Coordinates of C-alpha atoms and ligand atoms in Angstrom, one line a residue:
M57 CA 99.4 87.7 65.0
T58 CA 100.4 86.3 68.4
K59 CA 104.1 86.4 69.0
T60 CA 105.9 83.1 69.8
Y61 CA 108.4 83.5 72.7
T62 CA 111.2 81.0 72.9
R63 CA 114.1 80.7 75.3
D64 CA 116.4 81.9 72.5
Y65 CA 114.2 85.0 72.0
W66 CA 114.7 86.0 75.6
N67 CA 118.4 85.1 75.6
S68 CA 119.0 87.5 72.7
A69 CA 116.8 90.1 74.2
L70 CA 119.0 89.9 77.3
D71 CA 122.1 90.6 75.2
G72 CA 120.7 94.0 74.2
L73 CA 119.2 94.9 77.5
K74 CA 120.3 98.0 79.4
L75 CA 120.5 97.5 83.2
E76 CA 120.1 101.0 84.7
G77 CA 120.9 100.7 88.4
R78 CA 121.3 104.4 89.5
H79 CA 118.8 106.3 91.6
F80 CA 116.2 108.4 89.9
I81 CA 116.0 111.8 91.6
G82 CA 114.6 115.1 90.2
G83 CA 114.0 113.5 86.8
E84 CA 117.5 112.2 86.3
H85 CA 119.7 109.2 87.1
R86 CA 122.2 109.7 89.8
T87 CA 124.9 107.5 91.4
A88 CA 124.9 107.2 95.2
A89 CA 126.5 110.2 96.9
S90 CA 129.0 107.7 98.4
G91 CA 129.8 106.3 95.0
E92 CA 129.1 102.9 96.3
T93 CA 127.2 100.1 94.5
F94 CA 126.0 96.6 95.2
T95 CA 125.6 93.6 92.9
R96 CA 122.3 91.9 92.4
I97 CA 122.8 88.1 91.9
R98 CA 120.3 86.7 89.4
P99 CA 118.1 84.0 91.1
M100 CA 117.6 82.1 87.9
D101 CA 121.3 81.1 87.5
G102 CA 123.2 82.6 90.4
K103 CA 125.2 84.9 88.1
P104 CA 125.9 88.5 88.8
G105 CA 123.3 90.8 87.4
A106 CA 122.9 94.6 87.7
E107 CA 125.1 97.0 89.7
L108 CA 122.9 99.2 91.9
A109 CA 123.4 102.5 93.7
R110 CA 123.8 101.8 97.4
G111 CA 121.6 104.6 98.8
T112 CA 122.1 106.1 102.2
T113 CA 120.7 109.0 104.2
V114 CA 122.3 111.6 101.9
D115 CA 120.5 110.1 98.9
I116 CA 117.3 109.9 100.8
D117 CA 117.7 113.6 101.8
A118 CA 118.2 114.6 98.2
A119 CA 115.2 112.6 97.0
V120 CA 112.9 114.0 99.7
A121 CA 114.1 117.5 98.9
S122 CA 113.3 117.0 95.3
A123 CA 109.8 115.5 96.1
R124 CA 109.1 118.4 98.5
A125 CA 110.1 121.0 96.0
A126 CA 107.9 119.5 93.3
F127 CA 105.0 119.3 95.8
E128 CA 105.3 122.9 97.0
S129 CA 105.7 124.3 93.5
G130 CA 102.3 122.9 92.6
V131 CA 103.7 121.8 89.3
W132 CA 101.7 118.5 89.6
R133 CA 99.0 118.9 92.2
K134 CA 97.7 122.2 90.7
K135 CA 97.6 121.0 87.1
E136 CA 94.2 120.7 85.5
P137 CA 92.7 117.3 86.4
L138 CA 92.3 116.4 82.7
E139 CA 96.0 117.1 82.0
K140 CA 97.0 115.0 84.9
K141 CA 94.8 112.2 83.7
K142 CA 96.3 112.3 80.2
I143 CA 99.8 112.0 81.7
M144 CA 99.0 109.0 83.8
L145 CA 97.2 107.3 80.9
R146 CA 100.3 108.0 78.7
W147 CA 102.5 106.5 81.4
A148 CA 100.3 103.3 81.4
E149 CA 100.6 103.1 77.7
L150 CA 104.4 103.5 77.9
I151 CA 104.5 100.7 80.4
R152 CA 102.6 98.4 78.0
A153 CA 104.8 99.5 75.1
H154 CA 108.0 98.6 77.1
G155 CA 106.4 95.4 78.4
E156 CA 109.0 93.0 77.2
E157 CA 111.8 95.1 78.6
L158 CA 110.1 95.5 82.0
A159 CA 109.3 91.8 82.1
M160 CA 112.9 91.0 81.5
L161 CA 114.1 93.4 84.2
E162 CA 111.6 91.8 86.7
T163 CA 112.6 88.3 85.8
L164 CA 116.3 89.0 86.1
D165 CA 115.7 90.4 89.5
V166 CA 113.2 88.0 91.0
G167 CA 113.5 84.8 89.0
K168 CA 109.8 84.4 88.0
P169 CA 108.9 83.1 84.5
V170 CA 109.3 85.9 82.1
L171 CA 106.0 85.2 80.5
A172 CA 104.3 85.6 83.9
S173 CA 106.2 88.9 84.3
L174 CA 104.9 90.0 80.9
N175 CA 101.3 88.7 81.1
V176 CA 100.6 89.3 84.7
D177 CA 103.0 91.8 86.4
V178 CA 103.4 94.2 83.5
R179 CA 99.8 94.1 82.6
L180 CA 98.6 94.7 86.2
C181 CA 101.1 97.4 86.7
A182 CA 99.9 99.3 83.6
D183 CA 96.2 98.6 84.5
G184 CA 96.8 100.0 88.0
I185 CA 98.3 103.3 86.8
Q186 CA 95.5 103.6 84.2
Y187 CA 92.8 102.9 86.9
Y188 CA 94.0 105.8 89.1
G189 CA 94.7 108.0 86.1
E190 CA 91.1 107.6 85.0
M191 CA 89.9 108.5 88.5
I192 CA 91.6 111.9 88.6
D193 CA 88.8 114.0 86.9
K194 CA 86.0 112.1 88.7
L195 CA 86.7 112.9 92.3
Y196 CA 84.5 115.5 94.0
D197 CA 84.9 117.3 97.3
E198 CA 82.0 118.0 99.7
I199 CA 80.0 120.9 101.0
A200 CA 79.0 120.3 104.6
P201 CA 75.5 121.3 105.9
T202 CA 75.5 124.7 107.6
G203 CA 73.1 127.6 108.4
P204 CA 72.4 130.1 105.6
N205 CA 75.2 132.5 106.6
A206 CA 78.0 130.1 106.1
R207 CA 79.5 127.8 103.5
A208 CA 81.8 125.0 104.7
L209 CA 83.9 123.2 102.1
V210 CA 85.3 119.8 103.0
R211 CA 88.3 119.4 100.7
K212 CA 90.3 116.2 100.2
V213 CA 93.9 117.4 99.9
P214 CA 97.1 115.5 99.2
L215 CA 99.4 114.8 102.2
G216 CA 102.6 116.0 100.5
V217 CA 105.6 113.7 100.3
I218 CA 104.9 110.0 100.5
G219 CA 107.7 107.4 101.2
A220 CA 106.9 104.1 99.5
I221 CA 108.8 101.0 100.7
T222 CA 108.1 97.9 98.7
P223 CA 109.0 94.2 98.7
W224 CA 110.4 91.9 96.0
N225 CA 107.7 89.4 95.3
Y226 CA 105.5 91.4 92.9
P227 CA 107.6 94.6 92.6
M228 CA 105.9 96.3 89.7
I229 CA 102.4 95.4 90.8
I230 CA 102.9 96.7 94.3
D231 CA 104.7 99.8 93.1
A232 CA 101.6 100.6 90.9
W233 CA 99.3 100.0 93.9
K234 CA 101.2 102.7 95.8
L235 CA 102.3 105.1 93.0
G236 CA 98.9 105.1 91.2
P237 CA 96.7 106.5 94.1
A238 CA 99.5 108.5 95.7
I239 CA 100.3 110.4 92.5
A240 CA 96.7 110.6 91.3
A241 CA 95.9 112.3 94.6
G242 CA 98.5 115.0 93.9
N243 CA 101.4 113.9 96.1
S244 CA 105.1 113.5 95.4
V245 CA 106.7 110.1 96.1
V246 CA 110.1 108.7 97.1
L247 CA 110.1 105.0 96.3
K248 CA 112.6 102.7 98.0
P249 CA 112.2 99.3 96.2
A250 CA 113.5 96.1 97.8
E251 CA 117.3 95.7 97.3
Q252 CA 116.5 92.5 95.4
S253 CA 114.2 94.1 92.9
S254 CA 115.0 97.7 91.9
L255 CA 115.3 97.6 88.1
S256 CA 111.7 97.8 87.2
A257 CA 111.1 100.6 89.7
I258 CA 113.9 102.7 88.2
R259 CA 112.5 102.1 84.7
L260 CA 108.9 102.9 85.8
A261 CA 110.1 106.3 87.1
S262 CA 111.9 107.2 83.9
L263 CA 108.9 106.2 81.8
A264 CA 106.7 108.4 84.0
V265 CA 108.9 111.4 83.2
E266 CA 108.8 110.5 79.5
A267 CA 105.0 110.5 79.8
G268 CA 105.1 114.0 81.1
L269 CA 105.1 113.6 84.9
P270 CA 107.1 116.7 86.2
A271 CA 110.6 115.9 87.5
G272 CA 110.7 115.4 91.2
V273 CA 107.1 114.0 91.6
L274 CA 108.4 110.5 91.5
N275 CA 111.9 109.6 92.8
V276 CA 113.5 106.2 93.3
V277 CA 116.3 105.5 95.8
T278 CA 117.8 102.0 95.7
G279 CA 119.6 100.3 98.5
Y280 CA 119.2 98.2 101.6
G281 CA 116.4 98.5 104.2
E282 CA 118.6 99.6 107.1
E283 CA 120.6 102.0 105.0
A284 CA 118.0 103.6 102.7
G285 CA 114.5 102.5 104.0
K286 CA 115.1 103.4 107.6
P287 CA 116.2 107.1 106.9
L288 CA 113.2 107.4 104.6
A289 CA 110.9 106.2 107.4
L290 CA 112.6 108.4 110.0
H291 CA 112.7 111.5 107.7
M292 CA 111.2 114.6 109.3
D293 CA 109.9 115.9 106.0
V294 CA 108.0 112.8 104.8
D295 CA 104.3 112.9 105.5
M296 CA 103.5 109.2 105.2
I297 CA 105.1 105.8 104.7
A298 CA 103.2 103.3 102.5
F299 CA 104.9 100.0 103.3
T300 CA 104.5 96.5 102.0
G301 CA 106.7 93.8 103.4
S302 CA 107.1 91.6 106.5
T303 CA 105.3 92.1 109.7
E304 CA 108.7 92.3 111.5
V305 CA 109.8 95.3 109.5
G306 CA 106.2 96.8 109.5
K307 CA 106.5 97.0 113.3
L308 CA 109.8 98.9 112.9
I309 CA 108.2 101.3 110.5
M310 CA 105.5 102.2 113.1
G311 CA 108.3 102.8 115.6
Y312 CA 110.2 105.1 113.1
A313 CA 107.1 107.1 112.5
A314 CA 106.6 107.5 116.3
Q315 CA 110.3 108.5 116.8
S316 CA 110.2 111.1 114.1
N317 CA 107.3 113.3 113.0
V318 CA 104.3 111.1 113.8
K319 CA 104.0 110.5 110.0
R320 CA 101.1 108.3 109.0
V321 CA 101.8 104.7 108.0
A322 CA 99.9 102.2 106.0
L323 CA 101.1 98.6 106.3
E324 CA 100.5 95.6 104.0
L325 CA 102.2 92.8 105.8
G326 CA 102.5 89.0 105.9
G327 CA 99.9 86.2 105.9
K328 CA 99.2 82.6 106.6
S329 CA 95.9 82.3 104.8
P330 CA 93.5 79.4 105.4
L331 CA 91.7 77.6 102.6
V332 CA 88.9 75.5 104.1
V333 CA 87.6 72.5 102.1
F334 CA 84.4 70.7 103.3
E335 CA 83.6 67.2 102.2
D336 CA 80.7 68.4 100.0
A337 CA 82.9 70.7 97.9
D338 CA 83.8 70.3 94.3
L339 CA 87.2 68.7 95.0
D340 CA 88.6 69.3 91.5
A341 CA 87.9 73.0 91.8
A342 CA 89.3 73.0 95.3
A343 CA 92.5 71.1 94.3
S344 CA 93.2 73.6 91.5
A345 CA 92.6 76.6 93.8
V346 CA 94.9 75.1 96.5
A347 CA 97.7 74.3 94.1
W348 CA 97.7 77.6 92.2
G349 CA 96.9 79.6 95.4
C350 CA 99.8 78.2 97.3
F351 CA 102.4 77.5 94.6
Y352 CA 102.0 80.4 92.1
N353 CA 105.1 82.7 92.2
S354 CA 106.9 79.8 94.0
G355 CA 104.8 80.5 97.1
E356 CA 106.3 84.0 97.4
T357 CA 102.8 85.6 97.7
C358 CA 101.6 87.3 100.8
H359 CA 98.1 85.9 100.5
A360 CA 99.2 82.4 99.4
S361 CA 96.8 79.7 100.6
T362 CA 99.5 78.1 102.7
R363 CA 97.2 76.5 105.2
L364 CA 94.8 73.9 103.8
L365 CA 92.1 73.0 106.3
V366 CA 90.4 69.9 104.9
Q367 CA 87.6 67.8 106.3
R368 CA 89.2 64.5 107.3
S369 CA 86.9 62.3 105.2
V370 CA 88.3 63.8 102.0
Q371 CA 91.9 64.6 102.9
D372 CA 93.5 61.7 101.0
K373 CA 91.4 62.2 97.9
L374 CA 92.1 65.9 97.8
I375 CA 95.8 65.6 98.4
A376 CA 96.0 63.0 95.5
K377 CA 94.2 65.5 93.2
I378 CA 96.5 68.4 94.3
E379 CA 99.6 66.2 93.6
A380 CA 98.4 65.1 90.2
L381 CA 97.5 68.7 89.2
T382 CA 100.7 70.2 90.5
K383 CA 102.7 67.7 88.5
S384 CA 100.8 68.0 85.3
D385 CA 100.1 71.8 85.3
I386 CA 102.5 73.7 87.4
A387 CA 105.8 73.3 85.5
L388 CA 108.9 74.4 87.4
A389 CA 111.6 75.5 84.9
H390 CA 114.1 78.1 84.0
P391 CA 112.2 81.4 83.7
F392 CA 113.0 81.8 80.0
E393 CA 111.4 78.5 79.2
P394 CA 107.9 79.1 77.6
S395 CA 106.6 76.2 79.6
A396 CA 107.6 77.5 82.9
Q397 CA 104.7 78.3 85.3
I398 CA 107.0 78.9 88.3
G399 CA 110.7 79.7 88.5
A400 CA 113.3 80.5 91.1
L401 CA 113.1 81.7 94.6
I402 CA 114.4 85.2 95.3
E403 CA 117.9 84.4 96.6
E404 CA 120.1 81.7 98.0
A405 CA 119.7 82.8 101.6
H406 CA 116.0 82.7 101.2
M407 CA 116.0 79.2 99.6
Q408 CA 118.2 78.0 102.5
K409 CA 115.8 79.5 105.0
V410 CA 112.9 77.7 103.4
L411 CA 114.8 74.4 103.4
R412 CA 115.6 74.9 107.0
M413 CA 112.0 75.5 107.9
I414 CA 111.0 72.3 106.0
A415 CA 113.6 70.3 108.0
V416 CA 112.3 71.7 111.3
G417 CA 108.7 70.9 110.3
E418 CA 109.7 67.3 109.6
K419 CA 111.4 67.0 113.0
E420 CA 108.1 68.2 114.6
G421 CA 106.3 65.4 112.8
A422 CA 104.9 67.0 109.6
R423 CA 104.6 64.1 107.0
R424 CA 105.8 64.9 103.5
A425 CA 103.2 63.9 100.8
F426 CA 105.4 65.0 97.9
G427 CA 107.9 67.7 96.7
A428 CA 109.4 70.5 98.7
E429 CA 112.9 69.7 97.6
Q430 CA 115.7 71.7 96.1
V431 CA 115.8 71.0 92.3
L432 CA 117.6 72.3 89.2
S433 CA 120.7 73.0 91.2
E434 CA 122.8 72.4 88.1
T435 CA 121.5 75.8 86.8
G436 CA 123.2 77.6 89.6
G437 CA 119.8 79.1 90.5
Y438 CA 117.6 78.7 93.6
Y439 CA 114.7 76.4 92.9
I440 CA 112.4 74.4 95.3
S441 CA 109.7 72.1 93.9
P442 CA 106.1 72.6 95.1
G443 CA 105.4 70.3 98.1
V444 CA 102.7 69.3 100.6
F445 CA 102.9 68.2 104.2
V446 CA 99.9 66.3 105.6
D447 CA 98.4 65.1 108.9
M448 CA 99.6 68.4 110.4
T449 CA 98.3 70.2 113.5
N450 CA 97.9 74.0 113.5
D451 CA 100.5 74.4 116.2
M452 CA 103.4 73.1 114.1
S453 CA 105.8 75.7 112.8
L454 CA 105.0 75.0 109.1
A455 CA 101.4 75.9 109.9
R456 CA 102.2 79.0 111.9
Q457 CA 105.1 80.8 110.2
E458 CA 105.0 82.5 106.9
I459 CA 107.4 80.3 104.8
F460 CA 107.3 82.3 101.5
G461 CA 108.1 79.2 99.5
P462 CA 106.0 76.6 97.7
V463 CA 105.1 74.6 100.8
L464 CA 101.5 73.7 101.8
A465 CA 100.5 72.6 105.3
A466 CA 97.4 70.3 105.2
I467 CA 95.5 70.1 108.5
P468 CA 92.5 67.8 108.9
F469 CA 89.3 68.8 110.8
D470 CA 86.1 67.1 111.7
T471 CA 83.4 69.8 112.4
E472 CA 82.6 73.3 111.1
E473 CA 83.3 74.8 114.5
E474 CA 86.7 73.3 114.5
A475 CA 87.5 74.5 111.0
L476 CA 86.5 78.1 111.9
R477 CA 88.6 78.0 115.1
L478 CA 91.6 76.7 113.2
A479 CA 91.1 79.2 110.3
N480 CA 91.3 82.1 112.8
D481 CA 94.0 80.7 115.0
T482 CA 96.8 82.7 113.4
I483 CA 98.4 86.1 114.1
Y484 CA 97.6 87.0 110.4
G485 CA 94.4 88.1 108.7
L486 CA 95.2 88.8 105.0
A487 CA 93.0 86.3 103.2
G488 CA 91.0 83.1 103.4
A489 CA 88.7 80.9 101.4
V490 CA 86.0 78.3 101.9
F491 CA 85.0 75.5 99.5
T492 CA 81.5 74.0 100.0
K493 CA 78.2 73.6 98.1
D494 CA 76.3 74.7 101.2
M495 CA 75.9 78.5 100.6
D496 CA 74.6 79.2 104.1
R497 CA 77.8 77.7 105.5
A498 CA 79.8 79.6 102.8
H499 CA 78.4 82.9 103.9
R500 CA 78.6 82.1 107.6
F501 CA 82.3 81.4 107.0
S502 CA 83.0 84.4 104.9
E503 CA 81.5 86.6 107.7
E504 CA 83.5 84.9 110.5
I505 CA 87.0 84.5 109.0
H506 CA 89.0 87.5 110.2
A507 CA 90.7 88.5 107.0
G508 CA 90.7 91.4 104.5
T509 CA 89.5 89.1 101.6
V510 CA 87.5 85.9 101.7
W511 CA 86.9 83.8 98.6
I512 CA 84.0 81.4 98.2
N513 CA 84.7 78.4 96.0
T514 CA 87.6 80.2 94.3
Y515 CA 91.0 81.7 95.2
D516 CA 93.0 84.8 94.3
M517 CA 90.3 86.4 92.1
S518 CA 90.3 90.2 92.3
N519 CA 90.2 93.4 90.2
F520 CA 91.2 97.0 90.8
A521 CA 87.8 97.8 92.2
T522 CA 88.3 95.6 95.2
P523 CA 90.3 96.8 98.2
F524 CA 93.2 94.6 99.3
G525 CA 94.9 94.5 102.7
G526 CA 94.9 92.8 106.1
F527 CA 93.4 92.5 109.5
K528 CA 95.4 91.7 112.7
Q529 CA 99.2 91.5 112.1
S530 CA 98.7 91.5 108.3
G531 CA 98.5 95.3 108.7
F532 CA 96.1 98.1 108.0
G533 CA 95.2 100.5 105.2
R534 CA 94.0 99.2 101.9
D535 CA 95.6 99.1 98.4
R536 CA 93.5 99.1 95.2
S537 CA 90.0 100.5 94.6
V538 CA 88.8 104.1 95.1
H539 CA 89.4 103.7 98.8
A540 CA 93.2 103.6 98.3
I541 CA 93.1 107.3 97.4
D542 CA 91.8 108.1 100.9
K543 CA 95.0 107.1 102.7
Y544 CA 97.1 109.5 100.6
C545 CA 94.8 112.5 101.4
D546 CA 93.5 114.3 104.3
Y547 CA 90.3 116.4 104.9
K548 CA 90.6 120.2 105.1
T549 CA 87.6 122.3 106.2
I550 CA 87.3 125.7 104.7
W551 CA 84.6 127.7 106.5
Q552 CA 83.3 131.0 105.0
Q553 CA 81.0 133.3 107.0
F554 CA 78.6 135.7 105.3
G555 CA 77.6 138.6 107.5
Ligands
NAD632 P1 110.9 92.9 104.1 O1 110.0 93.4 105.2 O2 112.2 92.2 104.4 O3 111.3 94.1 103.2 C1 110.3 95.0 102.6 C2 111.0 96.3 102.3 O4 111.4 96.9 103.5 C3 112.2 96.3 101.4 O5 112.3 97.4 100.6 C4 113.3 96.4 102.5 O6 114.5 96.9 101.9 C5 112.7 97.3 103.4 N1 113.3 97.3 104.8 C6 113.9 96.3 105.4 N2 114.3 96.6 106.6 C7 114.0 97.9 106.8 C8 114.1 98.9 107.8 N3 114.7 98.6 109.0 N4 113.6 100.1 107.6 C9 113.0 100.4 106.5 N5 112.8 99.6 105.5 C10 113.3 98.3 105.6 O7 110.0 92.0 103.2 P2 110.4 91.3 101.8 O8 111.2 90.1 102.2 O9 110.9 92.2 100.8 O10 108.9 90.8 101.3 C11 108.3 89.7 101.8 C12 107.2 90.1 102.9 O11 106.3 91.0 102.3 C13 106.4 88.9 103.3 O12 106.2 89.0 104.7 C14 105.1 89.2 102.6 O13 103.9 88.5 103.1 C15 105.0 90.6 102.6 N6 104.1 91.1 101.5 C16 102.8 91.6 101.9 C17 102.0 92.0 100.9 C18 100.6 92.6 101.2 O14 100.0 93.2 100.4 N7 100.1 92.4 102.4 C19 102.3 92.0 99.5 C20 103.6 91.4 99.2 C21 104.5 91.0 100.2

């Protein structure tokens, strides 16, 4: 029988919820060495939420030492592949079994509808851990061609200690994209979640140990970027940083790697993805893709379709369809409301930044078609309605900067050449899409858009088998798919000579 979730249901679940805000190091919860904490303010109503350990260099040192000890002992990497697989599959099952709890933690931290947290974020997190768990006993090494008197093994070996630094927009999903392949490959991890969204990460780590992951293989240190993230990225005993976040901080991470031990880095950064609609496209399908692609998760999505490039002849028709669909289907409401499709922005400072960007955009001449206003302020939370600006040019700030709010910039074009030039006129290269019935044109476009993912007549479709990541200043390295394993490993050649 399908369960019915009401606002009262989630309110009473909240009453019984334990908010664990301490680090998780060596298999146990620990307060910060300094004893300091910080308070997370809930985006849905502006009330104080969890108290979190305020991690600093001392806590990072302890977590890295714990990860290193687990790695060197071989307690995980040398375990039978079948055993490792069973543990990761058990972990995935525990995530599913604790789905409602994890969904609540995620929603309290980030303000997205709790049903989205449950049906999307928890599900994809568990699926991600399962995907990499299943891979563990299916990965083979190589034997290189040699003469008859030698045998050369080419082994794929784990790097050692991975520092994972993650953002707040899809915390559980992105944690799984990093933890799944890093741990499946045999590494130990120190995870530093965003200061806005630590609760699900702490719980994921304790569930991993409950599933049988040896203590020390996965550690979580909470805290601010400068205080906890930076010492992790500068640490001399960390072999790699897997980072997802802004391009600005991604550049710092590269610098920290260079200043310390030349550790590897993989960077999943920002985006300003173009969605191109030609006049021959199915405009209903395009309107739906644009609205969900840009407004889902309140626009706090790295690959959101924030730049709509639309052939001038159909601009008005398409914008009218986007407005109608947004108003009928994308309900903005308190995250516990079952009807809510989108909820609050991450924090007040971010909401104010988005509102300031909108004001600057209007001064530059962007014309508001609808929405993009602060709403539900009586809740105490941080909500902005989905909105569209039209008749824009690609040099306006709303078309160039990543807004990370529910704001669409619509830019008209006349020819295919112009559309392609505008699509690629950005520092980012995370994703893009083209809507047309002309398949030759669709394929020309998908080849020529400089982005890690290009969709044809759809948006935001993917599965774990497809790599995800960026070109240009959207970063490098790929999450998801079998290829994600590669970045957490290196090749080791073992040459044996006979006679
Ligand atoms: P952010 O860069 O501000 O923070 C990301 C993480 O880095 C956080 O854990 C933060 O504490 C940490 N950090 C901040 N300063 C640091 C420093 N000096 N040293 C080390 N760590 C530091 O990003 P955010 O605001 O959390 O997330 C939004 C950004 O993430 C957007 O730009 C978005 O596009 C990007 N993002 C990209 C992807 C992708 O897959 N490409 C996915 C999600 C989000």
